[in-house]
């Protein structure tokens, strides 16, 4: 009889312990989301952010692409297609931008004032025309040579971990296509890119681009808007 009563007591006790946990969690903020109906969860405080360096959709900061084709050559599944026309010898469109890597993991993209070849990191570095990795409108704004002072930033040399030097852009890029339906997200193409213009988005935008039609996964970048010329206009080819 004693055993019978003890069993009833244990049964009730364990149910109450379980209910206590359930009731406590009932008043805690949600950690699950009704995805995809609720897709702005990245902004909510109780959720971990997408980690920096996550390999999402590829993005090319096309104005800084020098057309070297290293990414196309190294891609194991041939998902990058590049066609370009080299400028006549001695000519260039512009210099690619500097990418300044800070010791805290952040990156700043802009043009370092003066030469970037022999930087003295004992002194502050001033960057102008600061832009973002993924802002196409900012690209256009920058090329309009905006004198906006907000795009200038001075940073202490001590904060800098490394700097990507500028490269002359000597190719008109007629085609730069990435077929993300083939991509296996290995990241090799971004590793070899000398200007670091090719990156993988580590934001929600870099994850949410699925489609029922494979053709929608071919992303095209071109410089036509920046060249300021009609698409049908012939480009003078190099000798
Ligand atoms: S991430 Fe890998 S598979 Fe995808 S385009 Fe780059 S090299 Fe090719
Ligand atoms: S490696 Fe970089 S700079 Fe060279 S073609 Fe590819 S994206 Fe452009």
Short mmCIF file of C-alpha atoms and ligand atoms in Angstrom, two decimals:
data_model
loop_
_atom_site.label_atom_id
_atom_site.label_comp_id
_atom_site.label_asym_id
_atom_site.label_seq_id
_atom_site.Cartn_x
_atom_site.Cartn_y
_atom_site.Cartn_z
CA UNK A 1 0.00 0.00 0.00
CA UNK A 2 2.85 2.34 0.90
CA UNK A 3 4.47 1.69 -2.44
CA UNK A 4 1.17 2.44 -4.19
CA UNK A 5 0.87 5.84 -2.49
CA UNK A 6 4.57 6.65 -3.15
CA UNK A 7 4.05 5.97 -6.85
CA UNK A 8 1.06 8.32 -6.97
CA UNK A 9 3.08 10.99 -5.16
CA UNK A 10 6.03 10.60 -7.57
CA UNK A 11 3.69 10.72 -10.55
CA UNK A 12 2.04 13.95 -9.41
CA UNK A 13 5.38 15.48 -8.39
CA UNK A 14 7.06 14.84 -11.75
CA UNK A 15 4.06 16.24 -13.62
CA UNK A 16 4.24 19.42 -11.52
CA UNK A 17 8.01 19.73 -12.18
CA UNK A 18 7.37 19.40 -15.93
CA UNK A 19 4.51 21.92 -15.77
CA UNK A 20 6.69 24.38 -13.85
CA UNK A 21 9.22 24.37 -16.72
CA UNK A 22 6.42 24.62 -19.29
CA UNK A 23 4.77 27.55 -17.51
CA UNK A 24 8.12 29.35 -17.14
CA UNK A 25 8.89 29.00 -20.87
CA UNK A 26 5.36 30.18 -21.70
CA UNK A 27 6.33 33.69 -20.64
CA UNK A 28 9.77 33.69 -22.34
CA UNK A 29 10.20 35.32 -25.79
CA UNK A 30 9.81 33.00 -28.77
CA UNK A 31 12.97 31.46 -30.21
CA UNK A 32 11.22 29.87 -33.17
CA UNK A 33 9.88 31.69 -36.21
CA UNK A 34 7.12 31.11 -38.73
CA UNK A 35 9.56 31.07 -41.64
CA UNK A 36 9.07 32.02 -44.46
CA UNK A 37 6.02 34.10 -43.42
CA UNK A 38 8.18 35.71 -40.79
CA UNK A 39 11.51 36.40 -42.39
CA UNK A 40 12.85 39.48 -40.67
CA UNK A 41 13.91 37.43 -37.65
CA UNK A 42 17.53 38.48 -38.09
CA UNK A 43 16.62 41.84 -36.65
CA UNK A 44 15.09 40.42 -33.48
CA UNK A 45 17.23 40.53 -30.41
CA UNK A 46 16.71 37.00 -29.20
CA UNK A 47 18.18 35.33 -32.27
CA UNK A 48 21.79 34.74 -33.19
CA UNK A 49 22.89 36.67 -36.24
CA UNK A 50 24.06 34.95 -39.39
CA UNK A 51 27.76 34.44 -38.68
CA UNK A 52 30.28 36.66 -40.44
CA UNK A 53 31.90 34.73 -43.24
CA UNK A 54 28.77 32.67 -43.96
CA UNK A 55 28.90 31.55 -47.61
CA UNK A 56 25.71 32.81 -49.19
CA UNK A 57 24.94 34.08 -52.66
CA UNK A 58 27.93 35.36 -54.61
CA UNK A 59 28.11 39.08 -55.20
CA UNK A 60 30.51 40.95 -57.47
CA UNK A 61 31.32 44.58 -56.75
CA UNK A 62 31.64 44.84 -60.49
CA UNK A 63 33.27 48.27 -60.73
CA UNK A 64 36.30 46.86 -58.93
CA UNK A 65 36.52 43.69 -61.03
CA UNK A 66 39.68 43.81 -63.13
CA UNK A 67 38.59 40.95 -65.42
CA UNK A 68 41.54 38.73 -64.49
CA UNK A 69 39.36 35.59 -64.78
CA UNK A 70 41.05 33.91 -61.81
CA UNK A 71 37.64 33.15 -60.31
CA UNK A 72 36.43 31.60 -63.56
CA UNK A 73 39.53 29.44 -63.84
CA UNK A 74 39.48 28.12 -60.29
CA UNK A 75 35.76 27.34 -60.13
CA UNK A 76 35.47 23.53 -60.03
CA UNK A 77 31.98 23.50 -61.57
CA UNK A 78 32.31 26.25 -64.20
CA UNK A 79 29.54 28.43 -62.91
CA UNK A 80 31.27 31.73 -63.70
CA UNK A 81 31.39 33.06 -67.27
CA UNK A 82 33.41 36.16 -68.09
CA UNK A 83 33.79 37.97 -71.40
CA UNK A 84 35.76 41.15 -71.67
CA UNK A 85 37.61 43.45 -74.02
CA UNK A 86 41.06 44.67 -73.09
CA UNK A 87 41.78 48.35 -73.42
CA UNK A 88 44.60 49.52 -75.67
CA UNK A 89 47.99 49.35 -74.01
CA UNK A 90 48.64 52.10 -71.48
CA UNK A 91 44.95 52.91 -70.94
CA UNK A 92 42.82 52.14 -67.93
CA UNK A 93 39.29 52.89 -66.80
CA UNK A 94 40.03 53.56 -63.15
CA UNK A 95 41.69 51.94 -60.15
CA UNK A 96 39.87 49.34 -58.07
CA UNK A 97 39.14 50.33 -54.49
CA UNK A 98 41.11 49.44 -51.38
CA UNK A 99 39.65 46.98 -48.90
CA UNK A 100 40.98 47.75 -45.44
CA UNK A 101 40.67 44.85 -43.00
CA UNK A 102 40.54 45.93 -39.38
CA UNK A 103 41.79 43.83 -36.49
CA UNK A 104 38.28 43.59 -35.05
CA UNK A 105 37.11 41.77 -38.20
CA UNK A 106 35.37 44.71 -39.89
CA UNK A 107 36.21 45.85 -43.41
CA UNK A 108 36.16 49.31 -44.92
CA UNK A 109 36.05 49.76 -48.68
CA UNK A 110 37.23 53.05 -50.13
CA UNK A 111 40.18 54.82 -51.68
CA UNK A 112 43.21 55.37 -49.50
CA UNK A 113 44.57 58.86 -49.94
CA UNK A 114 48.02 58.84 -51.49
CA UNK A 115 49.97 55.75 -52.43
CA UNK A 116 48.80 52.44 -50.98
CA UNK A 117 51.99 50.60 -51.87
CA UNK A 118 54.12 51.49 -48.84
CA UNK A 119 51.68 52.31 -46.10
CA UNK A 120 53.06 53.49 -42.80
CA UNK A 121 50.72 51.97 -40.22
CA UNK A 122 52.25 54.13 -37.49
CA UNK A 123 50.21 56.96 -38.95
CA UNK A 124 46.43 57.32 -39.49
CA UNK A 125 44.97 56.28 -42.85
CA UNK A 126 42.35 58.39 -44.61
CA UNK A 127 39.85 56.72 -46.91
CA UNK A 128 37.56 58.59 -49.28
CA UNK A 129 34.56 57.49 -51.33
CA UNK A 130 33.70 54.83 -48.81
CA UNK A 131 31.19 52.44 -50.26
CA UNK A 132 29.49 49.20 -49.30
CA UNK A 133 29.94 45.69 -50.62
CA UNK A 134 26.42 45.33 -51.82
CA UNK A 135 25.05 48.75 -52.60
CA UNK A 136 24.58 49.14 -56.32
CA UNK A 137 23.19 52.66 -56.03
CA UNK A 138 26.20 53.62 -53.99
CA UNK A 139 28.39 52.37 -56.80
CA UNK A 140 26.75 54.77 -59.21
CA UNK A 141 26.86 57.60 -56.68
CA UNK A 142 30.55 57.06 -56.12
CA UNK A 143 31.35 57.15 -59.78
CA UNK A 144 29.62 60.49 -60.05
CA UNK A 145 32.52 61.72 -57.94
CA UNK A 146 30.40 62.82 -55.07
CA UNK A 147 32.16 65.31 -52.81
CA UNK A 148 30.08 64.13 -49.85
CA UNK A 149 32.29 64.42 -46.79
CA UNK A 150 30.42 61.62 -45.07
CA UNK A 151 32.26 59.21 -47.31
CA UNK A 152 35.59 60.13 -45.81
CA UNK A 153 36.95 58.34 -42.78
CA UNK A 154 40.26 58.45 -40.97
CA UNK A 155 41.34 55.39 -39.02
CA UNK A 156 44.31 54.71 -36.82
CA UNK A 157 46.99 52.55 -38.45
CA UNK A 158 47.04 50.40 -35.29
CA UNK A 159 43.50 49.22 -36.04
CA UNK A 160 44.49 47.90 -39.46
CA UNK A 161 45.23 44.23 -40.00
CA UNK A 162 45.86 44.29 -43.77
CA UNK A 163 45.08 46.32 -46.88
CA UNK A 164 44.15 45.17 -50.37
CA UNK A 165 46.06 47.40 -52.78
CA UNK A 166 44.48 49.04 -55.81
CA UNK A 167 44.65 47.45 -59.26
CA UNK A 168 44.18 49.19 -62.61
CA UNK A 169 40.90 48.23 -64.32
CA UNK A 170 41.91 47.60 -67.93
CA UNK A 171 39.01 45.47 -69.18
CA UNK A 172 35.57 46.37 -70.38
CA UNK A 173 33.51 43.56 -68.96
CA UNK A 174 30.81 42.63 -71.43
CA UNK A 175 29.67 39.61 -69.49
CA UNK A 176 30.08 38.42 -65.94
CA UNK A 177 27.52 35.73 -65.16
CA UNK A 178 27.30 33.51 -62.12
CA UNK A 179 25.05 30.48 -62.24
CA UNK A 180 24.14 29.95 -58.60
CA UNK A 181 22.20 26.79 -59.43
CA UNK A 182 25.58 25.13 -60.08
CA UNK A 183 27.55 26.75 -57.27
CA UNK A 184 28.63 24.48 -54.44
CA UNK A 185 29.60 27.36 -52.15
CA UNK A 186 33.22 26.33 -51.81
CA UNK A 187 34.35 29.96 -51.79
CA UNK A 188 37.48 29.32 -53.88
CA UNK A 189 36.60 32.08 -56.31
CA UNK A 190 36.47 34.66 -53.53
CA UNK A 191 39.79 33.46 -52.15
CA UNK A 192 41.69 34.11 -55.39
CA UNK A 193 40.08 37.44 -56.26
CA UNK A 194 42.91 40.01 -56.12
CA UNK A 195 40.66 43.00 -55.53
CA UNK A 196 38.29 41.16 -53.16
CA UNK A 197 35.39 42.43 -55.21
CA UNK A 198 33.89 38.94 -55.38
CA UNK A 199 32.30 38.03 -52.06
CA UNK A 200 29.65 35.76 -50.62
CA UNK A 201 26.80 37.53 -48.88
CA UNK A 202 26.60 36.75 -45.19
CA UNK A 203 23.20 38.35 -44.83
CA UNK A 204 19.64 37.10 -45.10
CA UNK A 205 19.60 38.39 -48.67
CA UNK A 206 22.39 35.94 -49.47
CA UNK A 207 20.25 33.02 -48.32
CA UNK A 208 16.79 33.92 -49.55
CA UNK A 209 17.09 33.73 -53.31
CA UNK A 210 15.63 30.34 -54.15
CA UNK A 211 13.46 30.03 -57.24
CA UNK A 212 11.39 27.44 -59.09
CA UNK A 213 13.04 28.44 -62.34
CA UNK A 214 16.76 27.67 -62.66
CA UNK A 215 17.20 30.54 -65.09
CA UNK A 216 16.37 32.94 -62.26
CA UNK A 217 19.53 31.74 -60.53
CA UNK A 218 21.84 33.08 -63.21
CA UNK A 219 23.01 36.46 -61.99
CA UNK A 220 24.42 38.90 -64.51
CA UNK A 221 26.74 41.77 -63.71
CA UNK A 222 27.95 44.26 -66.24
CA UNK A 223 29.58 47.63 -66.29
CA UNK A 224 27.47 49.22 -68.99
CA UNK A 225 25.88 51.71 -66.62
CA UNK A 226 29.28 52.78 -65.40
CA UNK A 227 30.78 53.11 -68.85
CA UNK A 228 28.10 55.64 -69.66
CA UNK A 229 27.78 54.33 -73.15
CA UNK A 230 25.10 52.68 -75.21
CA UNK A 231 25.15 48.90 -75.08
CA UNK A 232 25.31 48.67 -78.84
CA UNK A 233 28.31 50.96 -79.08
CA UNK A 234 31.44 49.14 -80.18
CA UNK A 235 34.31 49.02 -77.74
CA UNK A 236 37.67 49.74 -79.23
CA UNK A 237 39.61 46.52 -78.87
CA UNK A 238 43.23 46.22 -77.87
CA UNK A 239 45.81 45.42 -80.50
S1 LIG B 1 31.89 29.27 -54.63
FE1 LIG B 1 33.03 27.58 -55.61
S2 LIG B 1 31.51 26.62 -56.95
FE2 LIG B 1 30.67 28.62 -56.38
S3 LIG B 1 31.32 29.99 -58.05
FE3 LIG B 1 32.88 30.11 -56.45
S4 LIG B 1 34.43 28.59 -57.03
FE4 LIG B 1 32.57 28.13 -58.19
S1 LIG B 2 38.93 37.12 -59.65
FE1 LIG B 2 37.93 39.00 -58.97
S2 LIG B 2 38.86 40.60 -60.22
FE2 LIG B 2 39.35 38.67 -61.22
S3 LIG B 2 37.68 38.40 -62.73
FE3 LIG B 2 37.05 37.32 -60.86
S4 LIG B 2 35.84 38.82 -59.72
FE4 LIG B 2 36.99 39.95 -61.26
#
